[in-house]
CSV table of C-alpha atoms in Angstrom, one decimal:
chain,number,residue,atom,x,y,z
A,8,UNK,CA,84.6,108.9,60.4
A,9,UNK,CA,83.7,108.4,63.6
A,10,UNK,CA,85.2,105.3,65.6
A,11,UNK,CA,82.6,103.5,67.8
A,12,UNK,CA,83.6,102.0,70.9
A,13,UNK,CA,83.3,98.6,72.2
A,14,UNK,CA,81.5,97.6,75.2
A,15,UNK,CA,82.2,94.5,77.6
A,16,UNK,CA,78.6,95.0,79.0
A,17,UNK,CA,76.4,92.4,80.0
A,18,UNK,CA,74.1,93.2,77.3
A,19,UNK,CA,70.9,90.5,78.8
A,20,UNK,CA,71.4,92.4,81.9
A,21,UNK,CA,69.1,95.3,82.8
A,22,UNK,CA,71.2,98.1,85.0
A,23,UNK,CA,68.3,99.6,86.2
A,24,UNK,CA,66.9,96.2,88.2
A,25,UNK,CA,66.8,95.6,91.6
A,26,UNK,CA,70.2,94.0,92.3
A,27,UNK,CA,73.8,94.9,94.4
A,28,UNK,CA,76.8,95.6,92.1
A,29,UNK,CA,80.3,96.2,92.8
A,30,UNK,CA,81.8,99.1,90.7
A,31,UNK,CA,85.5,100.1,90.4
A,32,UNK,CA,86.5,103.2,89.3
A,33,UNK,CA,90.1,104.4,88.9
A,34,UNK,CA,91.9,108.1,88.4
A,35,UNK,CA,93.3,109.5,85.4
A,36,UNK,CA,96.6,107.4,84.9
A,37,UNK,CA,96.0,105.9,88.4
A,38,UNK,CA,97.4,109.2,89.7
A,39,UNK,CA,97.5,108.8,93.7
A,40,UNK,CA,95.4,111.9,94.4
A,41,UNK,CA,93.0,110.7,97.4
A,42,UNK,CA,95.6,110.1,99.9
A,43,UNK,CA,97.7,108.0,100.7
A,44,UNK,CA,97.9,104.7,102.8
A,45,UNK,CA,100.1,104.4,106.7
A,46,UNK,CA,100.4,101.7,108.5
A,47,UNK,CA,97.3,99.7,106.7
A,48,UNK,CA,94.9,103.0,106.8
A,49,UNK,CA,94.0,105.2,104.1
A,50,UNK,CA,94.8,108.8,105.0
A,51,UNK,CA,92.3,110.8,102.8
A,52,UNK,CA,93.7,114.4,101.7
A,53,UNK,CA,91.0,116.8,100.5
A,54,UNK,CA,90.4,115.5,97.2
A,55,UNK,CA,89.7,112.2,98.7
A,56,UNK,CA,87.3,114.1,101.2
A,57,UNK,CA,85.7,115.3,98.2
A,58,UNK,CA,85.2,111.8,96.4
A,59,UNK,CA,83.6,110.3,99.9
A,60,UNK,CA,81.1,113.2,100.3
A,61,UNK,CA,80.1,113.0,96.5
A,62,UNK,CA,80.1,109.2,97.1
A,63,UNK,CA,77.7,109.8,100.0
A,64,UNK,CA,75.2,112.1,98.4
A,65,UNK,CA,74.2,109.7,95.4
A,66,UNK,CA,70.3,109.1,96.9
A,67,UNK,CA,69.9,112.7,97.3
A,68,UNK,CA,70.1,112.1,93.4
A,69,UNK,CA,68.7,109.0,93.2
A,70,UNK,CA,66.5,107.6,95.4
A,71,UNK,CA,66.1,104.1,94.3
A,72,UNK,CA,69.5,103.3,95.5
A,73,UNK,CA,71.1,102.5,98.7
A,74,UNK,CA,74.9,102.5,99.4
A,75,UNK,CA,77.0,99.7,100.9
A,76,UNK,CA,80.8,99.6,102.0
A,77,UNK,CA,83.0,102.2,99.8
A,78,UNK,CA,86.8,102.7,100.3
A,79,UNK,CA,88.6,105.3,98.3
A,80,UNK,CA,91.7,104.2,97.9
A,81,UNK,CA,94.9,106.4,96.9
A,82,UNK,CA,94.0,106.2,93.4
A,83,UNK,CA,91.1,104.3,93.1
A,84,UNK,CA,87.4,103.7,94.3
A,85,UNK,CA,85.4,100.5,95.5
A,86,UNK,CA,81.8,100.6,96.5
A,87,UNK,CA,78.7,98.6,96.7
A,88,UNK,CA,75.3,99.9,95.1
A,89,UNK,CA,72.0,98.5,95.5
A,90,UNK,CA,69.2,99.1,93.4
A,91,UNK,CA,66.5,98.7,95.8
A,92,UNK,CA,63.2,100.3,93.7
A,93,UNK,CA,62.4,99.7,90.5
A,94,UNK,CA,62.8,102.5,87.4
A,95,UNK,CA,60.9,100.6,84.7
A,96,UNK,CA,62.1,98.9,81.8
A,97,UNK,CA,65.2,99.2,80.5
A,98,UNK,CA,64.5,101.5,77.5
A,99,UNK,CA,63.4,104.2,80.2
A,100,UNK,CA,65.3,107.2,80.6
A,101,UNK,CA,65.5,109.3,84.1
A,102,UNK,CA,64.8,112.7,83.5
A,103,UNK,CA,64.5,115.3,86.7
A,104,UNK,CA,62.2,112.2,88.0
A,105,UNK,CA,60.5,111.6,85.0
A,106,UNK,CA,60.4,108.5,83.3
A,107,UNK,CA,60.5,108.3,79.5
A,108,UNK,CA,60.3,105.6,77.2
A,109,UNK,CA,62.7,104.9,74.6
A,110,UNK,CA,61.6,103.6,71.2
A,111,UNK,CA,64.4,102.2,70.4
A,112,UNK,CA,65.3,98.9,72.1
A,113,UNK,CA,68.6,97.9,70.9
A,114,UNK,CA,70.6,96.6,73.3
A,115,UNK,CA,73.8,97.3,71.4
A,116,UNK,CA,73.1,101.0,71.7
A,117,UNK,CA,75.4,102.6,73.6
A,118,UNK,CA,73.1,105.5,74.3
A,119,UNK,CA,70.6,103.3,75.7
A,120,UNK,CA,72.7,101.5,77.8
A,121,UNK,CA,73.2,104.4,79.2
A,122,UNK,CA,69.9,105.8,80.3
A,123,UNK,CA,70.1,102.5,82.9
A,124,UNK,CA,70.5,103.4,86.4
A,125,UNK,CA,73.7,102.1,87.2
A,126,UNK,CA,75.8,103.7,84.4
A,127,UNK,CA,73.6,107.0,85.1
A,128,UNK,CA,74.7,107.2,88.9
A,129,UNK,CA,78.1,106.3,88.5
A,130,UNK,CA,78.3,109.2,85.8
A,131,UNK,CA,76.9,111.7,88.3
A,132,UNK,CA,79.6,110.6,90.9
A,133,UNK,CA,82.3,110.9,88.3
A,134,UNK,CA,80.7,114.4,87.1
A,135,UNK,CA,79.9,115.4,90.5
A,136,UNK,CA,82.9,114.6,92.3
A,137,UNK,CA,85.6,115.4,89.1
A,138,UNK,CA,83.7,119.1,88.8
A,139,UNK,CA,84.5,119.6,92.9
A,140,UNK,CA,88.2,118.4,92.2
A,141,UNK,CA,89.2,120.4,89.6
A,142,UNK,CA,87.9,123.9,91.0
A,143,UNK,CA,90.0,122.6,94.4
A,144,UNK,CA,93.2,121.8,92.0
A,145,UNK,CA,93.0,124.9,90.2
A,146,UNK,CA,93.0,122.0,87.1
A,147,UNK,CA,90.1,123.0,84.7
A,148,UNK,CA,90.1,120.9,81.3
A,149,UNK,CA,92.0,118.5,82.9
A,150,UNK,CA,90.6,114.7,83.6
A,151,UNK,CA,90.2,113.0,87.1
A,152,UNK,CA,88.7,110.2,86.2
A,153,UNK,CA,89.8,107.0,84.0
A,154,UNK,CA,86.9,106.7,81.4
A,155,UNK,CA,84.5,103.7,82.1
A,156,UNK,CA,84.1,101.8,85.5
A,157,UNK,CA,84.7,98.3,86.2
A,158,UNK,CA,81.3,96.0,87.9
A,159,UNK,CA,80.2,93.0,88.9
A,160,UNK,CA,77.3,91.4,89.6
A,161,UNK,CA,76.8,89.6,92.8
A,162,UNK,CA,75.6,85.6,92.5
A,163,UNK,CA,75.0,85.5,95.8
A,164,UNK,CA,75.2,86.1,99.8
A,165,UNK,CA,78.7,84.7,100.6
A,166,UNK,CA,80.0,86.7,97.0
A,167,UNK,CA,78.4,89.9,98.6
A,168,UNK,CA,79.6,88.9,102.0
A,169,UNK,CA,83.6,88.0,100.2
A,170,UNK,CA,83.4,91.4,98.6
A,171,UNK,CA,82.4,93.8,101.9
A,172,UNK,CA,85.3,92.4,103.2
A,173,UNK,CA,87.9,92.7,100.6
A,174,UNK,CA,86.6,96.8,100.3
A,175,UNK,CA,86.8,96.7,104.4
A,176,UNK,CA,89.8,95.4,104.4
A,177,UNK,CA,91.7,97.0,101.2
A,178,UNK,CA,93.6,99.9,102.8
A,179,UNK,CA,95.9,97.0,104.8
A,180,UNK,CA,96.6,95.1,101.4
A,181,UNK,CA,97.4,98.2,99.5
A,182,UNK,CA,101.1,96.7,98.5
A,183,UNK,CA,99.4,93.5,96.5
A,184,UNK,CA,96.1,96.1,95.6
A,185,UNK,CA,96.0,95.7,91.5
A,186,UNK,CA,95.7,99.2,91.2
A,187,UNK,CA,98.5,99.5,92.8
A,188,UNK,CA,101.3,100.2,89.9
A,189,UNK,CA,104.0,98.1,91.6
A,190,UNK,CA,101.9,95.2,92.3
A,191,UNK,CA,100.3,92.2,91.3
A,192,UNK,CA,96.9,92.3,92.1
A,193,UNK,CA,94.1,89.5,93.1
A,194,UNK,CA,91.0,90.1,91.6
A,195,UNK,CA,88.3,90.0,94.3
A,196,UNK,CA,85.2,89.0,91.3
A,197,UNK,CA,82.2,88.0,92.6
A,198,UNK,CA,81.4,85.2,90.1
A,199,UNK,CA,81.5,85.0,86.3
A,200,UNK,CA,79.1,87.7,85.8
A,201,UNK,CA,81.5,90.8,85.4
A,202,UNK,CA,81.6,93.6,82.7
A,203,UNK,CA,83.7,96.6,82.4
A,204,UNK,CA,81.4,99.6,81.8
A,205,UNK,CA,83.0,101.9,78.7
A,206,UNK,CA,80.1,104.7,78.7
A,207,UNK,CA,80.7,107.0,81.9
């Protein structure tokens, strides 16, 4: 029988709307295999080369979004995405620059929460940048990524203007960074509108 997953997904917000988000995304077992961090600077080794350029090309994918600040961090990712153009509603789906509509509207659908733009970009990034990774490692079948993504939606300017710095300034706070497996962390949300993303 198959086992459905739960979601911590805003489910009366539309991923696919004009907005800025901050998305986490973490490495299989938090595995440090981006670099690592001396003297407050994050030294990336080839796979973390690999993460930033896949980072980089997401509007060559999709051109409705516009990147922000982005750290990768020795086992873990921070960026800011902006939706800037809109994709219709959220029951479309984005296919080859197509858009579809869905007839089904349930916004407890896990598939349909998934044709929004947010979850579909950071999906590509994960496929993108895990399929580059492995074929460096010589580690096909094996997992880069930690399923799901942490976000958060932004209230406002000083939120969005609180969180470019803690990205900017990670890298020299690595030793209290909650990703960090020897650490306490402080969690840099936004405001109260946060999710953690379980479909990517």
């Amino acid at each position: 029988m198959h086992r459905r997953r739960n979601s911590n997904r805003l489910v009366w917000h539309d991923y696919s709307q004009p907005g800025e988000y901050f998305v986490t995304m973490c490495t299989k077992d938090r595995e440090d295999i981006f670099g690592e961090i001396i003297g407050g600077e994050m030294r990336l080794n080839e796979v973390g080369e690999i993460a930033v350029k896949c980072w980089k090309e997401i509007p060559l994918y999709f051109p409705s979004i516009e990147l922000d600040e982005f750290v990768a961090m020795p086992n873990h990712v921070h960026g800011i995405i902006a939706i800037v153009g809109m994709m219709g509603p959220a029951s479309a789906m984005f296919l080859g620059g197509a858009i579809q509509e869905s007839p089904r509207l349930d916004r407890d659908d896990p598939v349909w929460r998934r044709r929004m733009l947010l979850p579909k970009t950071i999906g590509r990034f994960k496929q993108n940048s895990a399929k580059q990774i492995t074929i460096l490692r010589g580690t096909s079948g094996m997992s880069v990524w930690q399923r799901g993504y942490h976000d958060h939606i932004f209230c406002d300017s000083a939120s969005l203007a609180r969180v470019r710095a803690y990205i900017i300034t990670n890298p020299q706070r690595w030793q209290m960074d909650k990703q960090n497996r020897d650490r306490q962390p402080e969690d840099p949300t936004p405001c109260n509108a946060s999710s953690a993303q379980k479909e990517v």
